[in-house]
Structure formats: structure tokens, C-alpha cells
Tab-separated table of C-alpha atoms (C1' of nucleotides) in Angstrom:
chain	number	residue	atom	x	y	z
A	1	MET	CA	-87.531	-65.046	47.463
A	2	GLU	CA	-90.021	-67.145	49.969
A	3	LYS	CA	-86.622	-68.633	51.520
A	4	ASN	CA	-84.934	-64.853	52.285
A	5	GLY	CA	-88.856	-64.251	53.915
A	6	GLY	CA	-89.456	-61.524	51.282
A	7	ARG	CA	-93.686	-60.777	52.351
A	8	VAL	CA	-94.157	-58.412	48.841
A	9	VAL	CA	-92.586	-57.936	45.477
A	10	SER	CA	-93.840	-55.242	42.573
A	11	SER	CA	-93.200	-56.414	39.370
A	12	VAL	CA	-90.560	-53.949	38.603
A	13	GLU	CA	-88.140	-56.334	41.154
A	14	LEU	CA	-89.732	-58.720	39.503
A	15	ALA	CA	-88.659	-57.849	36.518
A	16	GLY	CA	-85.491	-56.524	36.870
A	17	LYS	CA	-85.056	-60.479	37.878
A	18	CYS	CA	-86.210	-61.842	34.570
A	19	ARG	CA	-84.314	-59.721	32.381
A	20	VAL	CA	-88.272	-58.078	30.570
A	21	LYS	CA	-89.975	-54.742	31.723
A	22	ALA	CA	-92.111	-54.958	33.976
A	23	HIS	CA	-94.836	-54.427	32.296
A	24	GLN	CA	-94.545	-57.105	30.357
A	25	VAL	CA	-94.456	-59.318	33.627
A	26	ARG	CA	-97.844	-58.071	34.746
A	27	LYS	CA	-98.625	-58.478	31.178
A	28	ASP	CA	-98.595	-61.749	30.986
A	29	LEU	CA	-98.778	-63.236	34.755
A	30	SER	CA	-102.343	-60.834	33.795
A	31	TYR	CA	-103.564	-63.598	31.340
A	32	PHE	CA	-103.953	-66.159	33.640
A	33	GLY	CA	-105.703	-64.285	36.242
A	34	GLU	CA	-104.882	-61.499	38.591
A	35	PHE	CA	-101.826	-62.495	41.448
A	36	GLY	CA	-101.459	-59.267	43.292
A	37	ILE	CA	-102.748	-56.525	44.785
A	38	ARG	CA	-103.258	-52.777	43.584
A	39	GLY	CA	-100.653	-49.990	45.474
A	40	VAL	CA	-99.157	-52.832	46.613
A	41	GLY	CA	-97.986	-55.458	44.278
A	42	TYR	CA	-97.650	-59.435	45.139
A	43	TYR	CA	-97.921	-60.886	47.307
A	44	VAL	CA	-94.971	-64.210	47.598
A	45	LYS	CA	-95.962	-66.869	48.706
A	46	ASP	CA	-99.076	-66.566	46.537
A	47	LEU	CA	-97.157	-66.012	43.124
A	48	LEU	CA	-95.133	-69.094	43.799
A	49	ARG	CA	-97.976	-71.243	44.491
A	50	GLU	CA	-100.639	-69.621	41.548
A	51	ILE	CA	-97.045	-69.952	39.066
A	52	LYS	CA	-96.778	-73.323	40.318
A	53	ARG	CA	-100.130	-74.755	39.222
A	54	ILE	CA	-99.576	-72.507	35.892
A	55	LEU	CA	-96.624	-74.466	35.330
A	56	GLY	CA	-98.322	-78.127	36.810
A	57	LEU	CA	-95.431	-77.938	39.056
A	58	ASN	CA	-98.180	-78.638	41.974
A	59	LYS	CA	-97.411	-82.822	41.393
A	60	GLU	CA	-94.722	-84.842	41.683
A	61	TRP	CA	-93.351	-85.561	37.412
A	62	ARG	CA	-91.530	-89.132	37.418
A	63	MET	CA	-88.960	-89.150	35.424
A	64	ALA	CA	-86.417	-91.513	33.490
A	65	VAL	CA	-82.770	-91.379	32.323
A	66	ILE	CA	-81.893	-92.756	29.127
A	67	GLY	CA	-78.267	-93.233	28.426
A	68	ILE	CA	-76.547	-93.414	31.241
A	69	GLY	CA	-73.048	-91.915	30.112
A	70	ASN	CA	-71.259	-88.266	31.565
A	71	LEU	CA	-74.654	-86.376	30.815
A	72	GLY	CA	-77.102	-88.921	32.001
A	73	SER	CA	-74.810	-89.925	35.570
A	74	ALA	CA	-74.945	-85.945	35.812
A	75	LEU	CA	-78.881	-86.107	36.181
A	76	LEU	CA	-79.079	-88.814	38.627
A	77	SER	CA	-76.704	-87.359	41.097
A	78	TYR	CA	-78.796	-83.858	40.152
A	79	LYS	CA	-79.665	-82.801	43.548
A	80	ASP	CA	-82.015	-79.518	42.735
A	81	PHE	CA	-84.847	-82.161	41.175
A	82	LEU	CA	-86.235	-83.242	44.933
A	83	LYS	CA	-86.509	-78.910	45.348
A	84	GLN	CA	-88.828	-78.932	42.424
A	85	ASN	CA	-91.271	-81.930	42.209
A	86	TYR	CA	-89.763	-83.621	39.213
A	87	LYS	CA	-88.120	-87.440	40.145
A	88	ILE	CA	-86.141	-89.401	38.798
A	89	VAL	CA	-87.134	-93.015	39.229
A	90	ALA	CA	-86.087	-94.086	36.235
A	91	ALA	CA	-82.742	-95.019	34.202
A	92	PHE	CA	-81.511	-97.132	31.115
A	93	ASP	CA	-78.827	-98.007	29.477
A	94	ILE	CA	-77.997	-100.389	26.253
A	95	ASP	CA	-74.107	-101.305	27.171
A	96	PRO	CA	-74.642	-104.203	29.789
A	97	ALA	CA	-71.987	-103.709	31.628
A	98	LYS	CA	-74.079	-99.746	32.697
A	99	VAL	CA	-76.483	-102.009	33.743
A	100	ILE	CA	-75.200	-104.195	35.896
A	101	GLY	CA	-74.435	-102.578	39.386
A	102	ARG	CA	-73.865	-98.640	38.369
A	103	VAL	CA	-76.409	-96.943	40.719
A	104	SER	CA	-77.780	-93.368	41.190
A	105	GLU	CA	-76.074	-93.287	45.199
A	106	LYS	CA	-76.296	-89.660	45.707
A	107	LEU	CA	-80.372	-88.962	46.186
A	108	GLY	CA	-81.762	-90.992	49.271
A	109	LYS	CA	-82.921	-94.116	47.631
A	110	PRO	CA	-80.283	-95.652	44.372
A	111	VAL	CA	-81.472	-96.162	41.057
A	112	GLU	CA	-80.910	-99.213	39.449
A	113	VAL	CA	-79.400	-99.323	35.324
A	114	LEU	CA	-81.332	-100.910	33.494
A	115	HIS	CA	-81.159	-102.546	29.971
A	116	ILE	CA	-83.081	-100.526	27.354
A	117	SER	CA	-85.537	-103.324	26.707
A	118	ARG	CA	-86.906	-102.927	29.808
A	119	VAL	CA	-88.550	-99.854	29.353
A	120	LYS	CA	-92.014	-100.080	28.905
A	121	GLU	CA	-92.324	-102.278	31.491
A	122	ALA	CA	-90.645	-99.558	33.836
A	123	VAL	CA	-92.483	-96.932	32.648
A	124	LYS	CA	-95.550	-98.690	33.438
A	125	GLU	CA	-95.386	-99.976	36.447
A	126	ARG	CA	-93.996	-96.660	37.939
A	127	LYS	CA	-96.251	-94.414	36.164
A	128	ILE	CA	-92.991	-92.226	34.401
A	129	GLU	CA	-94.101	-89.514	32.847
A	130	ILE	CA	-91.246	-87.840	31.475
A	131	GLY	CA	-88.248	-89.187	29.362
A	132	LEU	CA	-84.440	-87.923	28.949
A	133	ILE	CA	-82.849	-88.974	26.292
A	134	THR	CA	-79.208	-88.518	27.226
A	135	THR	CA	-78.186	-90.522	24.295
A	136	PRO	CA	-74.867	-89.855	21.189
A	137	ALA	CA	-77.678	-88.503	18.516
A	138	SER	CA	-76.606	-91.470	16.869
A	139	GLU	CA	-79.523	-93.771	19.076
A	140	ALA	CA	-81.634	-90.328	19.851
A	141	GLN	CA	-85.236	-91.710	17.584
A	142	ASN	CA	-84.599	-95.223	18.496
A	143	VAL	CA	-85.210	-93.831	22.095
A	144	ALA	CA	-88.102	-91.545	21.480
A	145	ASN	CA	-89.258	-94.494	19.355
A	146	ILE	CA	-89.522	-96.489	22.524
A	147	LEU	CA	-90.293	-93.373	24.476
A	148	VAL	CA	-93.521	-93.651	21.983
A	149	GLU	CA	-94.138	-96.807	22.753
A	150	ALA	CA	-94.263	-96.746	26.188
A	151	GLU	CA	-96.485	-94.186	26.118
A	152	VAL	CA	-94.180	-91.953	27.605
A	153	LYS	CA	-96.357	-88.249	26.650
A	154	GLY	CA	-93.099	-85.831	27.220
A	155	ILE	CA	-89.504	-86.095	26.197
A	156	LEU	CA	-86.850	-83.928	27.292
A	157	ASN	CA	-84.080	-83.769	24.379
A	158	PHE	CA	-80.158	-83.759	24.915
A	159	ALA	CA	-78.848	-85.216	22.113
A	160	PRO	CA	-77.816	-83.252	19.198
A	161	ALA	CA	-80.556	-84.470	16.850
A	162	GLN	CA	-83.919	-83.722	15.610
A	163	ILE	CA	-86.045	-86.078	17.173
A	164	THR	CA	-89.980	-85.970	15.511
A	165	VAL	CA	-93.009	-88.045	17.406
A	166	PRO	CA	-96.645	-88.587	16.863
A	167	GLU	CA	-99.480	-85.617	17.003
A	168	GLY	CA	-99.974	-85.568	20.811
A	169	TYR	CA	-96.305	-85.540	22.014
A	170	VAL	CA	-94.647	-83.466	22.902
A	171	VAL	CA	-90.333	-82.795	22.577
A	172	LYS	CA	-88.622	-80.692	23.719
A	173	ASP	CA	-85.040	-80.177	23.204
A	174	ALA	CA	-81.811	-79.445	25.479
A	175	PHE	CA	-79.346	-79.344	23.734
A	176	PHE	CA	-76.715	-76.595	25.205
A	177	THR	CA	-75.080	-76.180	22.054
A	178	THR	CA	-77.416	-74.575	19.974
A	179	ILE	CA	-77.691	-71.842	22.620
A	180	LEU	CA	-73.564	-71.719	22.562
A	181	ASP	CA	-73.920	-70.991	18.447
A	182	ASN	CA	-75.969	-68.063	19.760
A	183	LEU	CA	-74.123	-67.186	21.780
A	184	ALA	CA	-70.797	-67.511	19.228
A	185	TYR	CA	-73.281	-65.615	16.963
A	186	LEU	CA	-73.883	-62.848	19.445
A	187	LEU	CA	-70.579	-62.208	20.326
A	188	SER	CA	-69.159	-61.900	16.400
A	189	SER	CA	-71.932	-59.972	14.942
A	190	THR	CA	-71.264	-56.588	17.341
B	1	MET	CA	-75.984	-84.185	5.522
B	2	GLU	CA	-73.026	-83.420	4.051
B	3	LYS	CA	-71.567	-86.241	5.516
B	4	ASN	CA	-75.012	-87.842	3.720
B	5	GLY	CA	-73.238	-86.571	0.787
B	6	GLY	CA	-76.403	-84.537	-0.070
B	7	ARG	CA	-75.713	-82.312	-2.920
B	8	VAL	CA	-79.250	-79.665	-2.506
B	9	VAL	CA	-82.104	-79.517	0.486
B	10	SER	CA	-85.100	-77.448	-0.586
B	11	SER	CA	-86.302	-75.180	2.222
B	12	VAL	CA	-89.823	-77.928	2.129
B	13	GLU	CA	-86.913	-80.467	3.553
B	14	LEU	CA	-85.580	-78.324	5.417
B	15	ALA	CA	-88.437	-77.357	7.220
B	16	GLY	CA	-89.536	-80.246	7.994
B	17	LYS	CA	-85.918	-81.321	9.888
B	18	CYS	CA	-86.784	-77.952	12.268
B	19	ARG	CA	-89.516	-77.789	12.375
B	20	VAL	CA	-91.030	-74.988	10.829
B	21	LYS	CA	-93.136	-74.140	7.887
B	22	ALA	CA	-90.964	-73.840	4.102
B	23	HIS	CA	-91.542	-70.127	4.492
B	24	GLN	CA	-90.198	-70.055	7.434
B	25	VAL	CA	-86.900	-70.915	6.648
B	26	ARG	CA	-86.501	-69.382	2.977
B	27	LYS	CA	-87.606	-65.602	4.821
B	28	ASP	CA	-84.767	-66.670	8.077
B	29	LEU	CA	-82.471	-67.610	4.917
B	30	SER	CA	-83.195	-64.167	3.555
B	31	TYR	CA	-82.270	-61.914	5.593
B	32	PHE	CA	-78.401	-63.157	4.958
B	33	GLY	CA	-78.206	-63.543	2.295
B	34	GLU	CA	-79.253	-65.130	-1.584
B	35	PHE	CA	-78.150	-68.824	-0.638
B	36	GLY	CA	-80.460	-70.663	-2.557
B	37	ILE	CA	-81.137	-71.122	-6.570
B	38	ARG	CA	-84.606	-71.463	-8.383
B	39	GLY	CA	-85.781	-74.116	-9.284
B	40	VAL	CA	-83.528	-76.111	-7.661
B	41	GLY	CA	-82.864	-75.892	-3.540
B	42	TYR	CA	-80.200	-74.645	-1.169
B	43	TYR	CA	-76.849	-76.632	-2.271
B	44	VAL	CA	-75.806	-78.236	1.155
B	45	LYS	CA	-72.036	-77.415	1.131
B	46	ASP	CA	-73.053	-74.068	-0.232
B	47	LEU	CA	-75.318	-73.322	2.849
B	48	LEU	CA	-73.142	-74.844	5.375
B	49	ARG	CA	-70.552	-72.772	4.885
B	50	GLU	CA	-72.896	-68.728	4.608
B	51	ILE	CA	-74.497	-70.598	7.931
B	52	LYS	CA	-70.976	-70.943	9.723
B	53	ARG	CA	-70.342	-67.470	8.098
B	54	ILE	CA	-73.584	-66.153	9.499
B	55	LEU	CA	-72.945	-67.786	12.889
B	56	GLY	CA	-69.888	-66.710	13.535
B	57	LEU	CA	-68.502	-70.509	13.779
B	58	ASN	CA	-65.457	-70.401	11.003
B	59	LYS	CA	-63.091	-69.484	14.130
B	60	GLU	CA	-62.004	-71.191	16.721
B	61	TRP	CA	-64.047	-70.808	20.306
B	62	ARG	CA	-61.223	-70.430	22.547
B	63	MET	CA	-63.762	-71.515	26.491
B	64	ALA	CA	-63.099	-72.185	30.261
B	65	VAL	CA	-65.358	-73.768	32.424
B	66	ILE	CA	-65.618	-73.209	35.984
B	67	GLY	CA	-66.756	-75.771	38.575
B	68	ILE	CA	-66.163	-78.625	38.032
B	69	GLY	CA	-68.316	-80.904	39.160
B	70	ASN	CA	-71.133	-83.434	37.442
B	71	LEU	CA	-71.190	-81.435	34.032
B	72	GLY	CA	-68.635	-79.287	34.757
B	73	SER	CA	-66.715	-82.860	34.374
B	74	ALA	CA	-68.844	-84.301	31.841
B	75	LEU	CA	-68.687	-80.660	29.496
B	76	LEU	CA	-64.672	-81.068	30.368
B	77	SER	CA	-64.781	-85.081	28.246
B	78	TYR	CA	-66.860	-84.067	25.645
B	79	LYS	CA	-66.139	-84.505	22.601
B	80	ASP	CA	-69.232	-83.099	19.801
B	81	PHE	CA	-67.222	-79.497	20.743
B	82	LEU	CA	-64.766	-80.973	19.030
B	83	LYS	CA	-66.549	-81.248	15.308
B	84	GLN	CA	-68.185	-78.445	15.925
B	85	ASN	CA	-65.608	-74.689	16.768
B	86	TYR	CA	-64.981	-74.849	20.163
B	87	LYS	CA	-62.649	-75.761	22.247
B	88	ILE	CA	-61.803	-76.381	26.062
B	89	VAL	CA	-59.020	-75.066	26.826
B	90	ALA	CA	-59.336	-74.311	30.444
B	91	ALA	CA	-60.544	-75.083	33.729
B	92	PHE	CA	-61.349	-73.565	37.018
B	93	ASP	CA	-62.501	-74.944	40.749
B	94	ILE	CA	-61.664	-73.744	43.957
B	95	ASP	CA	-62.274	-77.515	45.767
B	96	PRO	CA	-57.663	-77.759	46.000
B	97	ALA	CA	-58.910	-81.930	45.592
B	98	LYS	CA	-60.359	-81.356	42.255
B	99	VAL	CA	-57.349	-78.932	41.560
B	100	ILE	CA	-54.164	-81.263	41.992
B	101	GLY	CA	-54.218	-83.851	38.967
B	102	ARG	CA	-57.872	-83.833	38.348
B	103	VAL	CA	-57.300	-83.620	34.702
B	104	SER	CA	-59.537	-84.425	31.473
B	105	GLU	CA	-57.926	-87.300	29.381
B	106	LYS	CA	-60.731	-88.459	26.763
B	107	LEU	CA	-59.949	-85.675	24.694
B	108	GLY	CA	-56.720	-85.848	22.859
B	109	LYS	CA	-55.045	-82.969	24.370
B	110	PRO	CA	-55.709	-83.014	29.001
B	111	VAL	CA	-57.206	-80.045	29.874
B	112	GLU	CA	-55.504	-80.210	34.018
B	113	VAL	CA	-57.992	-78.109	36.613
B	114	LEU	CA	-56.267	-74.843	38.101
B	115	HIS	CA	-57.853	-73.309	40.780
B	116	ILE	CA	-59.953	-70.547	40.360
B	117	SER	CA	-58.034	-67.499	41.429
B	118	ARG	CA	-55.662	-68.119	38.273
B	119	VAL	CA	-58.915	-66.735	35.985
B	120	LYS	CA	-57.565	-63.961	35.220
B	121	GLU	CA	-53.714	-64.712	33.417
B	122	ALA	CA	-55.120	-68.199	32.318
B	123	VAL	CA	-57.906	-66.496	30.528
B	124	LYS	CA	-55.425	-63.618	29.121
B	125	GLU	CA	-52.179	-66.242	28.477
B	126	ARG	CA	-55.676	-68.726	26.307
B	127	LYS	CA	-56.855	-66.205	25.190
B	128	ILE	CA	-60.024	-67.094	26.644
B	129	GLU	CA	-63.659	-65.853	25.320
B	130	ILE	CA	-66.183	-67.190	26.216
B	131	GLY	CA	-67.028	-69.400	30.257
B	132	LEU	CA	-69.449	-71.705	30.871
B	133	ILE	CA	-70.147	-71.307	34.870
B	134	THR	CA	-70.752	-75.039	36.102
B	135	THR	CA	-70.549	-74.677	40.147
B	136	PRO	CA	-74.104	-74.642	42.260
B	137	ALA	CA	-75.723	-71.245	41.920
B	138	SER	CA	-74.922	-68.951	45.279
B	139	GLU	CA	-71.195	-69.559	42.970
B	140	ALA	CA	-72.691	-68.393	39.801
B	141	GLN	CA	-73.083	-64.403	40.283
B	142	ASN	CA	-69.295	-64.650	42.194
B	143	VAL	CA	-67.696	-66.523	38.451
B	144	ALA	CA	-69.509	-64.325	36.601
B	145	ASN	CA	-68.236	-61.202	37.728
B	146	ILE	CA	-64.107	-62.440	38.166
B	147	LEU	CA	-65.043	-63.364	34.542
B	148	VAL	CA	-65.539	-60.380	33.784
B	149	GLU	CA	-63.027	-59.212	35.455
B	150	ALA	CA	-61.384	-61.316	33.427
B	151	GLU	CA	-62.859	-59.615	30.036
B	152	VAL	CA	-65.223	-62.804	29.006
B	153	LYS	CA	-67.417	-60.765	26.865
B	154	GLY	CA	-69.496	-64.132	27.035
B	155	ILE	CA	-70.724	-66.798	29.341
B	156	LEU	CA	-73.257	-69.843	28.517
B	157	ASN	CA	-74.673	-70.564	32.518
B	158	PHE	CA	-75.563	-73.816	33.460
B	159	ALA	CA	-76.105	-72.614	37.023
B	160	PRO	CA	-80.349	-71.951	38.215
B	161	ALA	CA	-80.050	-68.744	39.048
B	162	GLN	CA	-80.038	-64.909	37.346
B	163	ILE	CA	-76.490	-63.220	37.112
B	164	THR	CA	-76.402	-60.365	36.278
B	165	VAL	CA	-72.862	-58.304	34.626
B	166	PRO	CA	-71.641	-55.002	32.058
B	167	GLU	CA	-73.282	-53.999	29.138
B	168	GLY	CA	-71.446	-55.274	26.151
B	169	TYR	CA	-71.351	-58.557	27.745
B	170	VAL	CA	-73.229	-61.529	26.893
B	171	VAL	CA	-75.243	-64.125	29.581
B	172	LYS	CA	-77.002	-67.086	28.085
B	173	ASP	CA	-78.897	-69.072	30.694
B	174	ALA	CA	-78.199	-72.547	29.463
B	175	PHE	CA	-80.047	-74.215	32.458
B	176	PHE	CA	-82.560	-77.219	32.229
B	177	THR	CA	-84.573	-76.608	34.680
B	178	THR	CA	-86.347	-74.244	32.847
B	179	ILE	CA	-87.002	-75.972	29.495
B	180	LEU	CA	-88.591	-79.101	31.659
B	181	ASP	CA	-90.982	-76.841	33.750
B	182	ASN	CA	-92.107	-75.977	30.147
B	183	LEU	CA	-93.004	-79.895	29.279
B	184	ALA	CA	-94.696	-79.877	31.538
B	185	TYR	CA	-97.378	-76.592	31.552
B	186	LEU	CA	-97.295	-78.347	28.318
B	187	LEU	CA	-98.557	-81.690	29.207
B	188	SER	CA	-100.460	-80.752	31.998
B	189	SER	CA	-102.313	-77.832	29.759
B	190	THR	CA	-103.700	-80.402	27.117
C	1	DG	C1'	-91.430	-76.763	-14.291
C	2	DG	C1'	-90.201	-76.285	-9.964
C	3	DA	C1'	-88.199	-74.278	-6.018
C	4	DT	C1'	-86.638	-69.126	-4.537
C	5	DG	C1'	-86.799	-65.017	-3.071
C	6	DT	C1'	-89.561	-60.879	-1.348
C	7	DG	C1'	-93.431	-56.942	-1.113
C	8	DA	C1'	-97.820	-57.230	0.576
C	9	DA	C1'	-101.220	-58.543	4.859
C	10	DG	C1'	-101.961	-61.037	8.126
C	11	DT	C1'	-101.427	-62.083	12.875
C	12	DC	C1'	-98.763	-61.858	16.979
C	13	DG	C1'	-96.498	-59.866	21.110
C	14	DT	C1'	-94.605	-55.519	23.497
C	15	DT	C1'	-94.553	-51.303	25.083
C	16	DC	C1'	-97.913	-47.433	25.958
C	17	DA	C1'	-101.273	-44.699	29.145
C	18	DC	C1'	-104.086	-44.371	33.134
C	19	DA	C1'	-108.209	-46.203	34.831
C	20	DG	C1'	-108.776	-48.879	39.186
C	21	DC	C1'	-107.694	-50.925	43.240
C	22	DT	C1'	-105.238	-50.494	48.296
D	1	DA	C1'	-99.791	-41.908	46.290
D	2	DG	C1'	-98.673	-46.686	44.937
D	3	DC	C1'	-98.726	-50.591	42.068
D	4	DT	C1'	-101.690	-53.626	39.197
D	5	DG	C1'	-104.283	-54.643	35.365
D	6	DT	C1'	-105.681	-53.460	30.945
D	7	DG	C1'	-108.135	-51.871	26.010
D	8	DA	C1'	-105.657	-49.139	22.765
D	9	DA	C1'	-101.421	-48.298	20.129
D	10	DC	C1'	-97.679	-50.122	18.275
D	11	DG	C1'	-94.219	-52.510	15.980
D	12	DA	C1'	-92.686	-57.387	14.741
D	13	DC	C1'	-93.293	-62.077	13.382
D	14	DT	C1'	-94.920	-64.904	9.859
D	15	DT	C1'	-97.884	-65.894	6.484
D	16	DC	C1'	-98.981	-65.861	1.598
D	17	DA	C1'	-99.202	-65.421	-3.078
D	18	DC	C1'	-96.781	-64.637	-6.922
D	19	DA	C1'	-92.794	-62.415	-9.609
D	20	DT	C1'	-88.112	-64.577	-10.441
D	21	DC	C1'	-84.741	-67.232	-12.245
D	22	DC	C1'	-82.743	-72.145	-13.192
DNA sequence: GGATGTGAAGTCGTTCACAGCT
DNA sequence: AGCTGTGAACGACTTCACATCC
């Protein structure tokens, strides 16, 4: 909306785009503050700034990818990270063949692939706060342990495995076949 | 559990693995029927069969991938689909360079990449029920329209765009930066 | 004895209706 | 007049406690 030159937006418009009710949009936003103007709507620019602030996107998040298979490689060359405030600043694999030479060339600055044994040092040096696990399921918990050991507070787990971490650390699952299962359920129960 | 030879499992065990309470596991399962045995627990084999039946995974789901970039390619060579009852039986792109020759060779039977104009015929011939959108955001709605036109009832959208479809069709978003935003929120509000 | 299944109680989130601003 | 913000009503989900069954 900001790019398209939109100045104001109403809760009804937002609701349409988000597949929810207008009530909900207003209630949810009001939980964090009063961002709109009665009789007018929400100024796009202000609302965007507030939402970014709420989500914690007013800073750069430095991330590491562990497991440079198909998915890991795709993430390394994922350009839209730049639009958001996310940045992959390190990549790791256990396979020496991948470690030697493999880099992500599509972004401005290539990221070389390091051996997994170097996670802890790299996390410290490069101020990494989020780890993306893209290993096979069998290695996910091991990698999570390594990340916790390195004091990476947030983990986004793409592997099809439930991993556990100590109190104070956050894991989110981004495993798409769960969503696919949900889709299959909806399709077969109609 | 089934592979590890587990015969029975309790709601407490299941809860631990799923990061929920045991109450919840029992309540949720009981919604669909009585699958457990009082004083014993749930027989792993029976429970698995019931859950698969509930989710609609007791049949093969035939899928198409549209957009053969990094992510699309990763999906084409994703081996774990075979373990579940999902199968990619068609791939499409708009770029002739990708259409010519590009195939997924890692699975048993390669899937050749077709031009997007051939979606409708392929969906009919190959009995495709689910479409995976892995195009850039700008093309996601167009592709969704094509899939709806071809009467693909379910869409899993990996593109960072909100797409809309008519009543009777189901869209699920599998866009990981939403989860990443959620993670960033949790990390910055502690 | 021990674990499930389930009404009832409690909590949380959504919807409503309208007061409050512009 | 129009749209947001919000207490109150409503509905849904979660938790509890215990009856039930192996």
C-alpha cells in the first residue's frame, strides 16, 4: 500500500486483505495502542511503522542457516529477506563437500558455507540471533542443541521433527507438510 | 513411534512431544472418537491409522507445483512426500528455458516441467487435486486464478501474497516469513 | 492401579453495538 | 456523516475433576 501511494486505509479494507472481520482488525490493533483516526482510518505510513515496531522489525535480525540442502540453498538466495529486516550472515553444513566453495552468490555479499563445528564462534563474531534449521529430521535436535549451546535465542525449524529447547529459548516450526495435512483434512471433510 | 517398535503411547507422552497438555490430547482425540483404552493408553498402530483417516491421508493426493525457482525445485526433489501420501505429478513454469528439459530426477519417476498454459489439460489428465504456488508474489493471484479455472480445489500458497479464491476452494498459506515475524516478535518482547 | 473419556467450570478470544472523535 | 476504539455480550476453546473402564 505504501508503495502504491496509499495514504489511508480503513479497517474494512484491511480486513478484506487479511481474510478476517473488520471488528477483529480494530480490536487487535487497539490492543497495542490507538493508531487510527476516527472518521478517517489509519494512515498507511504510521500504521506500517507501528506494526514494524510491535513485531520488532525496526532492527536488523542476523540469521544463520544450518543444513545446505535444497531448502537451505533456496533460503540463501531468497531475495525478499532484504525487504524485511532479515539477513543471513552465516551458513553451515556437516558435509565437507558443501563446505568447500559453496557460496550464495545471488545476494550482494556472498555467504560462504562453514563446517558445523564452527557455529559457536561464528554466532559470537557475527552477532547471530536466529538459527534456521534446514537439516534432515534426524539431525534437527542435534543442531538445536548446538544452537542453544551457542546461545542463539530463536530457532525457526524447517525440519519435520519436534525439537525441544530449554526455557528462555523460542522454537517455531515452519514445516509445510503440517499445513498440507491441514489442507488435505479440509478437502476430504467436505 | 511405529518404526521404533512402540506399541502403546499415553496422552502424557504425546503431550510432551507436541508441546501441549495431556488434557488437550485426550479432549482433541475424543472429539473424533474413542481411540484409547482406559488404564492402558493408545495403541500406536491404531492411533496412527485413525489420525490418517481423520486427516484424509488414507488416499494419495496428487499435486502440481507452479513456479520452478529455488523453492519449486526443492519441492520437486523433496523425498519425504513419498512417506506421506503426497505425490507431485506435474510441474509448470512460464519461462521456456525452464520448460525445456528441466526435470526432477531424484525421485523414482522424473516430472517434466510444462508451460503454464497447459495447466488445465494436465490437471484433468493427471487428476490433480492440490496446487502448490511457488511463483513470485506478483504472479500468485494469476496462478491461483488458473488453478481455480482448472478446478483444483486446494491451494498451498508459498508466495508472500494474499490470494483470494471463490467459495468452495481452499487456500492455505505456507509463507515462512510470517512465522519468522512471529519469532522476531517473541524475541523482542522478552 | 492407572489411563482414558467427558460434563462442568473457567478462561480466552470474537462479535456486537454504540460512544467518541474528526 | 464516517470510522475508530471499547465495554459488554457472546461463543469457543482449555482446564479441571472425576466417573469409567481395562
